[in-house]
PDB file of C-alpha atoms in Angstrom:
ATOM      1  CA  GLN T  13     -21.959  51.238  90.317  1.00 83.00           C
ATOM      2  CA  VAL T  14     -22.676  55.018  89.995  1.00 92.00           C
ATOM      3  CA  ARG T  15     -23.676  56.089  93.234  1.00 96.00           C
ATOM      4  CA  LEU T  16     -25.131  59.970  93.349  1.00 98.00           C
ATOM      5  CA  VAL T  17     -25.163  62.005  96.672  1.00 98.00           C
ATOM      6  CA  GLU T  18     -27.089  65.274  97.151  1.00 98.00           C
ATOM      7  CA  SER T  19     -25.831  67.949  99.558  1.00 98.00           C
ATOM      8  CA  GLY T  20     -26.665  71.631  99.966  1.00 98.00           C
ATOM      9  CA  GLY T  21     -30.370  71.538 101.135  1.00 97.00           C
ATOM     10  CA  GLY T  22     -31.736  73.309 103.792  1.00 97.00           C
ATOM     11  CA  LEU T  23     -34.313  76.358 105.040  1.00 98.00           C
ATOM     12  CA  VAL T  24     -34.310  79.703 103.381  1.00 98.00           C
ATOM     13  CA  GLN T  25     -36.301  82.535 103.104  1.00 98.00           C
ATOM     14  CA  ALA T  26     -38.382  83.609  99.859  1.00 98.00           C
ATOM     15  CA  GLY T  27     -35.905  85.688  97.468  1.00 98.00           C
ATOM     16  CA  GLY T  28     -32.909  83.763  99.055  1.00 98.00           C
ATOM     17  CA  SER T  29     -30.716  81.633  97.424  1.00 98.00           C
ATOM     18  CA  LEU T  30     -29.070  77.738  97.589  1.00 98.00           C
ATOM     19  CA  ARG T  31     -26.419  75.820  95.653  1.00 98.00           C
ATOM     20  CA  LEU T  32     -27.321  71.940  95.202  1.00 98.00           C
ATOM     21  CA  SER T  33     -24.149  69.810  94.801  1.00 98.00           C
ATOM     22  CA  CYS T  34     -24.287  66.344  93.574  1.00 98.00           C
ATOM     23  CA  ALA T  35     -21.534  64.236  94.115  1.00 98.00           C
ATOM     24  CA  ALA T  36     -20.843  60.973  91.718  1.00 97.00           C
ATOM     25  CA  SER T  37     -18.512  58.148  91.762  1.00 95.00           C
ATOM     26  CA  GLY T  38     -17.399  56.206  89.186  1.00 89.00           C
ATOM     27  CA  ARG T  39     -14.617  56.455  86.398  1.00 90.00           C
ATOM     28  CA  PHE T  40     -17.338  57.508  83.385  1.00 93.00           C
ATOM     29  CA  PHE T  41     -19.118  60.581  85.028  1.00 94.00           C
ATOM     30  CA  SER T  42     -18.291  62.766  82.465  1.00 94.00           C
ATOM     31  CA  ARG T  43     -19.968  60.850  79.547  1.00 95.00           C
ATOM     32  CA  TYR T  44     -23.587  61.122  81.485  1.00 96.00           C
ATOM     33  CA  ALA T  45     -26.245  63.435  80.852  1.00 97.00           C
ATOM     34  CA  MET T  46     -27.037  64.742  84.047  1.00 98.00           C
ATOM     35  CA  GLY T  47     -30.503  66.306  85.802  1.00 98.00           C
ATOM     36  CA  TRP T  48     -32.410  67.529  88.593  1.00 98.00           C
ATOM     37  CA  PHE T  49     -35.769  66.714  89.929  1.00 98.00           C
ATOM     38  CA  ARG T  50     -37.937  67.567  92.602  1.00 98.00           C
ATOM     39  CA  GLN T  51     -40.904  66.233  94.316  1.00 98.00           C
ATOM     40  CA  ALA T  52     -42.931  68.137  96.707  1.00 96.00           C
ATOM     41  CA  PRO T  53     -45.449  66.406  99.731  1.00 92.00           C
ATOM     42  CA  GLY T  54     -48.422  64.381  97.826  1.00 94.00           C
ATOM     43  CA  LYS T  55     -47.346  65.361  94.480  1.00 96.00           C
ATOM     44  CA  GLU T  56     -45.441  63.648  91.559  1.00 96.00           C
ATOM     45  CA  ARG T  57     -41.569  64.110  90.930  1.00 97.00           C
ATOM     46  CA  ASP T  58     -41.115  66.975  88.480  1.00 98.00           C
ATOM     47  CA  PHE T  59     -38.429  67.691  85.925  1.00 98.00           C
ATOM     48  CA  VAL T  60     -36.327  71.045  87.059  1.00 98.00           C
ATOM     49  CA  ALA T  61     -33.098  71.365  84.891  1.00 98.00           C
ATOM     50  CA  GLY T  62     -30.635  68.831  82.710  1.00 98.00           C
ATOM     51  CA  ILE T  63     -27.613  69.063  81.242  1.00 98.00           C
ATOM     52  CA  THR T  64     -25.452  67.186  78.791  1.00 97.00           C
ATOM     53  CA  TRP T  65     -21.987  65.244  79.247  1.00 95.00           C
ATOM     54  CA  SER T  66     -19.958  68.731  78.486  1.00 94.00           C
ATOM     55  CA  GLY T  67     -22.182  70.936  80.076  1.00 92.00           C
ATOM     56  CA  GLY T  68     -22.663  72.695  76.389  1.00 94.00           C
ATOM     57  CA  ASP T  69     -26.356  72.330  76.447  1.00 97.00           C
ATOM     58  CA  THR T  70     -28.767  72.726  79.310  1.00 98.00           C
ATOM     59  CA  VAL T  71     -32.796  72.616  79.933  1.00 98.00           C
ATOM     60  CA  TYR T  72     -35.096  74.084  82.377  1.00 98.00           C
ATOM     61  CA  ALA T  73     -38.540  73.680  83.584  1.00 98.00           C
ATOM     62  CA  ASP T  74     -40.542  76.784  82.596  1.00 98.00           C
ATOM     63  CA  SER T  75     -41.053  77.064  86.406  1.00 97.00           C
ATOM     64  CA  VAL T  76     -37.586  77.587  87.107  1.00 98.00           C
ATOM     65  CA  LYS T  77     -36.420  79.305  84.031  1.00 98.00           C
ATOM     66  CA  GLY T  78     -34.513  82.844  84.989  1.00 98.00           C
ATOM     67  CA  ARG T  79     -34.005  81.544  88.588  1.00 98.00           C
ATOM     68  CA  PHE T  80     -31.925  78.125  88.350  1.00 98.00           C
ATOM     69  CA  THR T  81     -28.687  77.241  86.801  1.00 98.00           C
ATOM     70  CA  ILE T  82     -27.682  73.844  86.257  1.00 98.00           C
ATOM     71  CA  SER T  83     -24.011  73.283  86.034  1.00 98.00           C
ATOM     72  CA  ARG T  84     -21.148  70.732  85.895  1.00 98.00           C
ATOM     73  CA  GLU T  85     -17.305  69.997  86.619  1.00 97.00           C
ATOM     74  CA  ASN T  86     -16.296  67.054  85.256  1.00 96.00           C
ATOM     75  CA  ASN T  87     -13.031  66.974  86.964  1.00 96.00           C
ATOM     76  CA  LYS T  88     -14.644  66.875  90.149  1.00 97.00           C
ATOM     77  CA  ASN T  89     -17.473  64.369  89.307  1.00 97.00           C
ATOM     78  CA  ALA T  90     -19.642  66.984  90.479  1.00 98.00           C
ATOM     79  CA  VAL T  91     -23.048  68.706  89.190  1.00 98.00           C
ATOM     80  CA  TYR T  92     -24.581  71.749  90.789  1.00 98.00           C
ATOM     81  CA  LEU T  93     -28.137  73.415  90.858  1.00 98.00           C
ATOM     82  CA  GLN T  94     -27.804  77.119  91.668  1.00 98.00           C
ATOM     83  CA  MET T  95     -31.084  78.375  92.894  1.00 98.00           C
ATOM     84  CA  ASP T  96     -31.887  82.137  92.991  1.00 98.00           C
ATOM     85  CA  SER T  97     -34.964  83.946  93.896  1.00 98.00           C
ATOM     86  CA  LEU T  98     -36.336  81.395  95.758  1.00 98.00           C
ATOM     87  CA  LYS T  99     -40.167  80.969  96.261  1.00 98.00           C
ATOM     88  CA  PRO T 100     -42.201  78.926  98.783  1.00 97.00           C
ATOM     89  CA  GLU T 101     -43.524  76.671  96.049  1.00 97.00           C
ATOM     90  CA  ASP T 102     -39.797  75.614  95.376  1.00 98.00           C
ATOM     91  CA  THR T 103     -40.088  73.726  98.775  1.00 98.00           C
ATOM     92  CA  ALA T 104     -39.259  69.900  97.597  1.00 98.00           C
ATOM     93  CA  VAL T 105     -37.124  66.889  98.280  1.00 98.00           C
ATOM     94  CA  TYR T 106     -34.471  67.674  95.267  1.00 98.00           C
ATOM     95  CA  TYR T 107     -32.905  64.640  93.370  1.00 98.00           C
ATOM     96  CA  CYS T 108     -29.989  64.308  91.243  1.00 98.00           C
ATOM     97  CA  ALA T 109     -29.991  61.806  88.578  1.00 98.00           C
ATOM     98  CA  ALA T 110     -27.618  60.415  85.775  1.00 97.00           C
ATOM     99  CA  GLU T 111     -28.360  58.896  82.418  1.00 96.00           C
ATOM    100  CA  VAL T 112     -26.035  56.105  82.278  1.00 94.00           C
ATOM    101  CA  LYS T 113     -26.973  53.911  79.516  1.00 92.00           C
ATOM    102  CA  GLU T 114     -26.123  56.206  76.539  1.00 89.00           C
ATOM    103  CA  PHE T 115     -23.741  58.769  76.031  1.00 91.00           C
ATOM    104  CA  GLY T 116     -25.116  62.155  77.295  1.00 91.00           C
ATOM    105  CA  LEU T 117     -25.453  64.212  74.033  1.00 92.00           C
ATOM    106  CA  ILE T 118     -29.242  65.321  75.159  1.00 94.00           C
ATOM    107  CA  PRO T 119     -30.182  66.907  78.131  1.00 95.00           C
ATOM    108  CA  ARG T 120     -33.377  64.706  79.284  1.00 95.00           C
ATOM    109  CA  THR T 121     -36.060  65.934  80.897  1.00 97.00           C
ATOM    110  CA  ARG T 122     -38.361  62.426  81.852  1.00 97.00           C
ATOM    111  CA  ASP T 123     -37.313  60.696  84.818  1.00 95.00           C
ATOM    112  CA  TYR T 124     -37.661  57.415  83.164  1.00 96.00           C
ATOM    113  CA  GLU T 125     -34.540  58.369  80.974  1.00 96.00           C
ATOM    114  CA  TYR T 126     -32.335  58.703  83.902  1.00 97.00           C
ATOM    115  CA  ASP T 127     -31.009  55.381  85.227  1.00 95.00           C
ATOM    116  CA  VAL T 128     -29.538  56.467  88.574  1.00 97.00           C
ATOM    117  CA  TRP T 129     -30.613  58.675  91.026  1.00 98.00           C
ATOM    118  CA  GLY T 130     -29.473  59.965  94.662  1.00 98.00           C
ATOM    119  CA  GLN T 131     -31.252  60.120  97.915  1.00 97.00           C
ATOM    120  CA  GLY T 132     -32.520  63.545  97.906  1.00 98.00           C
ATOM    121  CA  THR T 133     -31.851  66.731  99.695  1.00 98.00           C
ATOM    122  CA  GLN T 134     -34.393  68.888 101.340  1.00 98.00           C
ATOM    123  CA  VAL T 135     -35.088  72.347 100.588  1.00 98.00           C
ATOM    124  CA  THR T 136     -37.725  74.510 102.406  1.00 98.00           C
ATOM    125  CA  VAL T 137     -38.482  77.939 101.543  1.00 98.00           C
ATOM    126  CA  SER T 138     -40.337  80.165 103.878  1.00 97.00           C
ATOM    127  CA  SER T 139     -42.900  82.978 103.225  1.00 94.00           C
TER     128      SER T 139
END
């Protein structure tokens, strides 16, 4: 059973930075495509960033392109989301997700393509 635990959220001023971490349990983390999603109050959960098993291919939502960077360390069973130049509209609960049913050759962008989810971490950006 794969478990995901996010950390690193918090309160930051606009223009600031945060680094989110997602720690995964299990032996096969290095095979999984991983992703980050976010959900603001009263809104649907949106894709933020995705990464393949090796980290060799990444994909981003247009709203975060150039400001956010997804990365992973397979030897640590961890995936990260570096968030720079934060804006108030980035305020949301951020979720880490893993696609475990297939070998992660493609960075996924749809939430239904992911099988396992973390509990989320709150990011609040003040203006």
